[in-house]
């Protein structure tokens, strides 16, 4: 399992807008206390709201990892970036990246890492060997975020739940299953890169037996009703053995991501599908709340939709960015 050293120096490169630096910006939002600053090249239009530092300044302030928080124009890591990475390794930093291009495949960077005894974390590449899932019940409690589609807010909901559970005095740990979540958490397993036979076992390893009052907050992936990505989701749901699930939905999304005109399935049928899957390894599993992603709606419309959904399904309904997760945390406290 990945273990990334903190604190981070967030590298935003020459990102042409805020969205191009979304990984770094997201890490600064959720884990600001893990960041010593940001490094931006001339022309960079992204800003994580951190102090601008050079590599040398960051090293003096204790940075342990240069974290690549931006995308690469044209899909290739240019020479200037490679020189910067080599210097970071020389200064004692590791490198962590969620890019499609593997930093570890760059000869100069790989050789420098070996020379200076530093680590390169390409977080889209799983590390270590994973067992086959057993489905054997284990101690501790787990809440899993699931959804009606992929890229809909499951990670954000999980992080918000983890934050609000801890604020409420609960014993909780966020368990990351995707590259951005791993970079925010500092550890995790990129499930979409695990060989299919071992996905459930990898999740069992990610959230093992724990104290009876401990909650693992497991980051969801895709949905069991997505024809392209359900294979990962089914393994995740069974391996997590969730006691509770939180259904994530975007009310204004008409079609499933990457599937043309295929409509997003309804909340009710998605709840039924995920509960059926989860109950194979935990017969008591149930959806205990709904998280709506209303980021593209105005305040009035969003709050009205939250109220309608809560009334329709008779369960706590939130938008973590607008309302916080208190209503769902209260349910978890009683479980």
Short mmCIF file of C-alpha atoms in Angstrom, two decimals:
data_model
loop_
_atom_site.label_atom_id
_atom_site.label_comp_id
_atom_site.label_asym_id
_atom_site.label_seq_id
_atom_site.Cartn_x
_atom_site.Cartn_y
_atom_site.Cartn_z
CA UNK A 1 0.00 0.00 0.00
CA UNK A 2 1.29 3.47 -0.86
CA UNK A 3 2.62 5.59 1.98
CA UNK A 4 3.60 9.08 0.84
CA UNK A 5 5.73 11.28 3.06
CA UNK A 6 4.43 14.68 4.09
CA UNK A 7 4.59 17.65 4.00
CA UNK A 8 4.12 18.33 0.30
CA UNK A 9 5.40 20.98 -2.05
CA UNK A 10 2.57 21.29 -4.59
CA UNK A 11 3.88 21.65 -8.15
CA UNK A 12 1.40 23.49 -10.38
CA UNK A 13 3.78 23.90 -13.32
CA UNK A 14 2.45 26.14 -16.06
CA UNK A 15 -1.22 25.16 -15.65
CA UNK A 16 -3.28 27.25 -18.03
CA UNK A 17 -6.28 27.56 -15.70
CA UNK A 18 -7.52 26.53 -12.26
CA UNK A 19 -9.07 23.31 -13.55
CA UNK A 20 -5.73 22.19 -14.97
CA UNK A 21 -4.34 22.35 -11.44
CA UNK A 22 -7.33 20.67 -9.79
CA UNK A 23 -5.34 17.90 -8.12
CA UNK A 24 -3.02 20.33 -6.37
CA UNK A 25 -5.85 22.72 -5.56
CA UNK A 26 -7.90 19.87 -4.09
CA UNK A 27 -5.03 18.68 -1.94
CA UNK A 28 -4.52 22.20 -0.61
CA UNK A 29 -8.26 22.41 0.18
CA UNK A 30 -8.44 19.15 2.10
CA UNK A 31 -4.94 18.84 3.52
CA UNK A 32 -3.58 22.38 3.85
CA UNK A 33 -1.63 21.44 6.97
CA UNK A 34 0.29 18.89 4.87
CA UNK A 35 1.51 21.55 2.42
CA UNK A 36 4.50 23.86 2.87
CA UNK A 37 3.75 25.79 -0.32
CA UNK A 38 3.35 25.70 -4.07
CA UNK A 39 5.79 25.89 -6.97
CA UNK A 40 4.56 27.63 -10.11
CA UNK A 41 6.36 28.20 -13.39
CA UNK A 42 6.09 31.47 -15.36
CA UNK A 43 2.64 31.86 -16.90
CA UNK A 44 0.89 29.53 -14.44
CA UNK A 45 -2.78 30.48 -14.06
CA UNK A 46 -3.63 28.06 -11.24
CA UNK A 47 -3.34 29.00 -7.59
CA UNK A 48 -3.79 26.66 -4.62
CA UNK A 49 -3.67 29.59 -2.21
CA UNK A 50 -0.31 28.53 -0.77
CA UNK A 51 2.97 30.41 -0.43
CA UNK A 52 5.04 30.45 -3.62
CA UNK A 53 8.37 28.75 -2.89
CA UNK A 54 11.44 27.61 -4.76
CA UNK A 55 12.62 24.04 -4.38
CA UNK A 56 15.40 25.21 -2.08
CA UNK A 57 13.03 27.22 0.13
CA UNK A 58 10.64 24.28 0.36
CA UNK A 59 13.46 21.92 1.35
CA UNK A 60 14.52 24.35 4.08
CA UNK A 61 10.94 24.34 5.38
CA UNK A 62 10.88 20.56 5.58
CA UNK A 63 9.10 19.47 2.38
CA UNK A 64 9.36 15.69 2.00
CA UNK A 65 7.53 15.15 -1.31
CA UNK A 66 7.24 17.14 -4.53
CA UNK A 67 3.65 16.43 -5.51
CA UNK A 68 2.70 16.90 -9.16
CA UNK A 69 -0.63 18.68 -8.86
CA UNK A 70 -1.33 19.53 -12.47
CA UNK A 71 -1.91 17.94 -15.85
CA UNK A 72 0.58 17.86 -18.72
CA UNK A 73 -0.20 19.71 -21.94
CA UNK A 74 0.11 17.37 -24.88
CA UNK A 75 0.46 14.36 -22.62
CA UNK A 76 4.24 14.51 -22.20
CA UNK A 77 6.47 15.62 -19.34
CA UNK A 78 8.84 18.22 -20.75
CA UNK A 79 12.57 18.60 -20.09
CA UNK A 80 12.18 21.56 -17.72
CA UNK A 81 9.95 19.48 -15.45
CA UNK A 82 12.45 16.63 -15.47
CA UNK A 83 15.31 18.91 -14.43
CA UNK A 84 13.16 20.25 -11.62
CA UNK A 85 12.30 16.73 -10.44
CA UNK A 86 15.97 15.72 -10.41
CA UNK A 87 16.80 18.78 -8.29
CA UNK A 88 13.97 17.94 -5.86
CA UNK A 89 15.36 14.42 -5.43
CA UNK A 90 18.83 15.86 -4.85
CA UNK A 91 17.37 18.07 -2.09
CA UNK A 92 15.92 15.03 -0.31
CA UNK A 93 12.34 14.99 -1.57
CA UNK A 94 10.37 12.07 -2.94
CA UNK A 95 8.09 12.60 -5.95
CA UNK A 96 4.39 11.73 -6.11
CA UNK A 97 2.36 11.93 -9.29
CA UNK A 98 -1.10 11.03 -10.52
CA UNK A 99 -0.22 11.67 -14.16
CA UNK A 100 -0.97 9.12 -16.86
CA UNK A 101 2.70 9.31 -17.86
CA UNK A 102 4.81 7.48 -15.27
CA UNK A 103 7.50 9.62 -13.69
CA UNK A 104 9.39 6.42 -12.93
CA UNK A 105 9.73 5.77 -16.67
CA UNK A 106 11.85 8.93 -17.15
CA UNK A 107 15.48 7.68 -17.20
CA UNK A 108 17.08 10.81 -15.71
CA UNK A 109 14.53 11.00 -12.88
CA UNK A 110 14.66 7.27 -12.17
CA UNK A 111 18.47 7.33 -12.03
CA UNK A 112 18.47 10.35 -9.70
CA UNK A 113 15.99 8.64 -7.37
CA UNK A 114 18.29 5.63 -7.13
CA UNK A 115 21.36 7.81 -6.62
CA UNK A 116 19.82 9.84 -3.81
CA UNK A 117 17.84 6.93 -2.30
CA UNK A 118 14.51 8.64 -2.86
CA UNK A 119 11.09 7.21 -3.81
CA UNK A 120 8.92 7.90 -6.84
CA UNK A 121 5.20 7.32 -6.29
CA UNK A 122 3.27 6.88 -9.53
CA UNK A 123 -0.03 6.53 -7.75
CA UNK A 124 -1.87 5.08 -10.73
CA UNK A 125 0.39 2.04 -10.39
CA UNK A 126 -0.44 -0.35 -7.52
CA UNK A 127 2.44 -1.34 -5.24
CA UNK A 128 2.81 -4.79 -3.70
CA UNK A 129 0.80 -7.98 -4.03
CA UNK A 130 -2.86 -8.33 -3.12
CA UNK A 131 -4.73 -11.39 -1.89
CA UNK A 132 -7.92 -12.81 -3.34
CA UNK A 133 -10.96 -11.59 -1.42
CA UNK A 134 -12.45 -14.01 1.11
CA UNK A 135 -15.70 -12.31 2.14
CA UNK A 136 -14.97 -13.32 5.75
CA UNK A 137 -16.62 -10.89 8.18
CA UNK A 138 -14.15 -8.68 10.04
CA UNK A 139 -14.34 -6.36 13.04
CA UNK A 140 -14.79 -2.61 12.84
CA UNK A 141 -17.31 -0.57 10.88
CA UNK A 142 -17.22 0.75 7.34
CA UNK A 143 -19.17 3.36 5.41
CA UNK A 144 -18.83 3.38 1.63
CA UNK A 145 -19.79 6.16 -0.76
CA UNK A 146 -21.57 4.85 -3.87
CA UNK A 147 -23.31 6.68 -6.70
CA UNK A 148 -25.55 6.81 -9.72
CA UNK A 149 -22.57 7.54 -12.01
CA UNK A 150 -18.80 7.98 -11.99
CA UNK A 151 -17.12 11.37 -11.33
CA UNK A 152 -20.13 12.52 -9.36
CA UNK A 153 -18.75 13.42 -5.92
CA UNK A 154 -18.06 10.17 -4.06
CA UNK A 155 -14.54 11.22 -3.05
CA UNK A 156 -15.67 14.67 -1.92
CA UNK A 157 -18.51 13.13 0.11
CA UNK A 158 -16.14 10.62 1.70
CA UNK A 159 -13.63 13.30 2.67
CA UNK A 160 -16.39 15.51 4.07
CA UNK A 161 -17.80 12.58 6.06
CA UNK A 162 -14.36 11.78 7.46
CA UNK A 163 -13.88 15.43 8.47
CA UNK A 164 -17.28 15.79 10.14
CA UNK A 165 -17.12 12.39 11.86
CA UNK A 166 -13.80 13.30 13.44
CA UNK A 167 -15.15 16.72 14.41
CA UNK A 168 -18.00 14.91 16.15
CA UNK A 169 -15.59 12.81 18.20
CA UNK A 170 -15.84 9.64 16.13
CA UNK A 171 -12.91 7.31 15.44
CA UNK A 172 -12.65 7.43 11.64
CA UNK A 173 -10.11 6.90 8.83
CA UNK A 174 -10.52 7.88 5.17
CA UNK A 175 -9.52 5.05 2.85
CA UNK A 176 -8.57 6.22 -0.65
CA UNK A 177 -9.21 4.10 -3.74
CA UNK A 178 -8.37 6.56 -6.57
CA UNK A 179 -5.31 8.61 -7.46
CA UNK A 180 -6.49 12.01 -6.23
CA UNK A 181 -7.85 10.55 -3.01
CA UNK A 182 -4.53 8.78 -2.46
CA UNK A 183 -2.62 12.03 -2.88
CA UNK A 184 -4.96 13.75 -0.43
CA UNK A 185 -4.87 10.92 2.11
CA UNK A 186 -1.20 10.11 1.72
CA UNK A 187 -1.95 6.41 1.26
CA UNK A 188 -4.37 4.07 -0.48
CA UNK A 189 -4.77 1.67 -3.39
CA UNK A 190 -5.66 2.71 -6.99
CA UNK A 191 -8.33 0.08 -7.53
CA UNK A 192 -8.88 0.71 -11.23
CA UNK A 193 -5.30 -0.46 -11.82
CA UNK A 194 -5.59 -3.68 -9.78
CA UNK A 195 -6.03 -6.99 -11.63
CA UNK A 196 -9.73 -7.86 -11.47
CA UNK A 197 -9.34 -11.08 -9.44
CA UNK A 198 -7.67 -9.15 -6.63
CA UNK A 199 -9.86 -6.04 -6.31
CA UNK A 200 -11.96 -7.34 -3.42
CA UNK A 201 -8.85 -8.63 -1.64
CA UNK A 202 -7.11 -5.29 -2.11
CA UNK A 203 -10.06 -3.57 -0.42
CA UNK A 204 -9.98 -6.07 2.45
CA UNK A 205 -6.31 -5.14 2.88
CA UNK A 206 -7.07 -1.41 2.61
CA UNK A 207 -9.65 -1.51 5.42
CA UNK A 208 -8.78 -4.48 7.64
CA UNK A 209 -10.27 -5.57 10.95
CA UNK A 210 -10.30 -2.76 13.47
CA UNK A 211 -11.65 -1.67 16.84
CA UNK A 212 -15.43 -2.07 17.27
CA UNK A 213 -15.98 1.72 17.38
CA UNK A 214 -13.69 2.51 14.45
CA UNK A 215 -15.17 3.62 11.11
CA UNK A 216 -13.37 3.28 7.79
CA UNK A 217 -14.73 5.86 5.35
CA UNK A 218 -14.15 4.12 2.02
CA UNK A 219 -13.94 6.18 -1.18
CA UNK A 220 -16.30 4.84 -3.82
CA UNK A 221 -15.60 4.28 -7.52
CA UNK A 222 -18.08 4.47 -10.42
CA UNK A 223 -21.33 2.51 -9.89
CA UNK A 224 -22.48 -1.09 -10.23
CA UNK A 225 -24.88 0.14 -12.95
CA UNK A 226 -22.19 1.64 -15.21
CA UNK A 227 -21.54 -0.75 -18.14
CA UNK A 228 -17.93 0.42 -18.47
CA UNK A 229 -16.72 0.47 -14.88
CA UNK A 230 -19.00 -1.79 -12.84
CA UNK A 231 -16.29 -4.45 -12.53
CA UNK A 232 -14.24 -2.25 -10.21
CA UNK A 233 -17.30 -1.16 -8.24
CA UNK A 234 -18.57 -4.69 -7.57
CA UNK A 235 -15.19 -5.76 -6.20
CA UNK A 236 -15.00 -2.62 -4.09
CA UNK A 237 -18.48 -3.06 -2.62
CA UNK A 238 -17.92 -6.72 -1.74
CA UNK A 239 -14.44 -6.13 -0.33
CA UNK A 240 -15.54 -3.18 1.78
CA UNK A 241 -18.31 -5.17 3.51
CA UNK A 242 -19.96 -1.83 4.29
CA UNK A 243 -22.25 -1.48 7.28
CA UNK A 244 -23.55 1.75 5.76
CA UNK A 245 -23.62 3.21 2.26
CA UNK A 246 -24.17 6.81 1.22
CA UNK A 247 -25.70 7.30 -2.21
CA UNK A 248 -24.25 10.18 -4.25
CA UNK A 249 -26.28 11.73 -7.07
CA UNK A 250 -26.17 14.82 -9.29
CA UNK A 251 -29.78 15.92 -9.93
CA UNK A 252 -28.89 17.92 -13.04
CA UNK A 253 -26.88 15.19 -14.81
CA UNK A 254 -29.04 13.61 -17.55
CA UNK A 255 -26.67 11.03 -19.05
CA UNK A 256 -23.95 8.70 -17.78
CA UNK A 257 -20.37 9.81 -18.21
CA UNK A 258 -18.78 8.42 -21.37
CA UNK A 259 -21.90 6.58 -22.56
CA UNK A 260 -23.51 9.03 -24.94
CA UNK A 261 -27.26 9.27 -24.47
CA UNK A 262 -27.58 6.52 -21.85
CA UNK A 263 -29.58 8.10 -18.99
CA UNK A 264 -28.32 8.23 -15.42
CA UNK A 265 -30.24 5.56 -13.46
CA UNK A 266 -32.65 6.66 -10.77
CA UNK A 267 -31.71 6.83 -7.10
CA UNK A 268 -34.15 4.08 -6.10
CA UNK A 269 -32.87 1.49 -8.58
CA UNK A 270 -29.26 2.38 -7.78
CA UNK A 271 -29.87 1.95 -4.05
CA UNK A 272 -31.44 -1.46 -4.70
CA UNK A 273 -28.52 -2.59 -6.89
CA UNK A 274 -25.83 -1.53 -4.42
CA UNK A 275 -27.60 -2.98 -1.40
CA UNK A 276 -28.02 -6.30 -3.21
CA UNK A 277 -24.31 -6.38 -4.01
CA UNK A 278 -23.20 -5.28 -0.52
CA UNK A 279 -25.37 -7.84 1.24
CA UNK A 280 -23.43 -10.70 -0.32
CA UNK A 281 -20.62 -10.03 2.19
CA UNK A 282 -22.56 -8.07 4.83
CA UNK A 283 -26.25 -9.03 5.07
CA UNK A 284 -26.95 -5.96 7.22
CA UNK A 285 -25.60 -3.43 4.69
CA UNK A 286 -27.95 -0.57 3.86
CA UNK A 287 -28.00 2.91 2.34
CA UNK A 288 -28.46 5.30 5.27
CA UNK A 289 -28.30 8.67 3.51
CA UNK A 290 -28.14 10.55 0.22
CA UNK A 291 -25.52 13.09 -0.83
CA UNK A 292 -26.51 15.40 -3.67
CA UNK A 293 -23.97 17.19 -5.85
CA UNK A 294 -25.75 20.51 -6.50
CA UNK A 295 -22.64 22.44 -7.51
CA UNK A 296 -24.23 23.62 -10.78
CA UNK A 297 -27.49 24.76 -9.13
CA UNK A 298 -28.20 28.06 -7.42
CA UNK A 299 -28.79 28.10 -3.67
CA UNK A 300 -32.57 28.16 -3.79
CA UNK A 301 -32.91 25.37 -6.33
CA UNK A 302 -30.30 23.28 -4.52
CA UNK A 303 -31.95 23.52 -1.11
CA UNK A 304 -35.36 22.75 -2.63
CA UNK A 305 -33.94 19.64 -4.35
CA UNK A 306 -32.33 18.48 -1.10
CA UNK A 307 -35.66 18.84 0.71
CA UNK A 308 -37.60 17.02 -2.05
CA UNK A 309 -35.14 14.13 -2.08
CA UNK A 310 -35.22 13.77 1.71
CA UNK A 311 -39.02 13.70 1.65
CA UNK A 312 -39.19 11.24 -1.23
CA UNK A 313 -36.78 8.68 0.23
CA UNK A 314 -37.34 9.29 3.91
CA UNK A 315 -33.67 9.45 4.77
CA UNK A 316 -31.12 12.18 5.58
CA UNK A 317 -30.14 14.12 2.46
CA UNK A 318 -27.24 16.55 2.25
CA UNK A 319 -24.91 18.39 -0.06
CA UNK A 320 -21.61 18.27 1.84
CA UNK A 321 -20.43 21.53 0.28
CA UNK A 322 -23.61 23.39 1.28
CA UNK A 323 -24.98 21.69 4.37
CA UNK A 324 -22.15 19.61 5.80
CA UNK A 325 -22.64 15.96 6.69
CA UNK A 326 -24.14 16.33 10.16
CA UNK A 327 -27.41 14.56 9.41
CA UNK A 328 -25.64 11.47 8.12
CA UNK A 329 -23.00 11.55 10.85
CA UNK A 330 -25.82 11.44 13.41
CA UNK A 331 -27.11 8.21 11.83
CA UNK A 332 -23.64 6.67 11.85
CA UNK A 333 -23.19 7.55 15.52
CA UNK A 334 -26.26 5.48 16.31
CA UNK A 335 -25.10 2.38 14.45
#
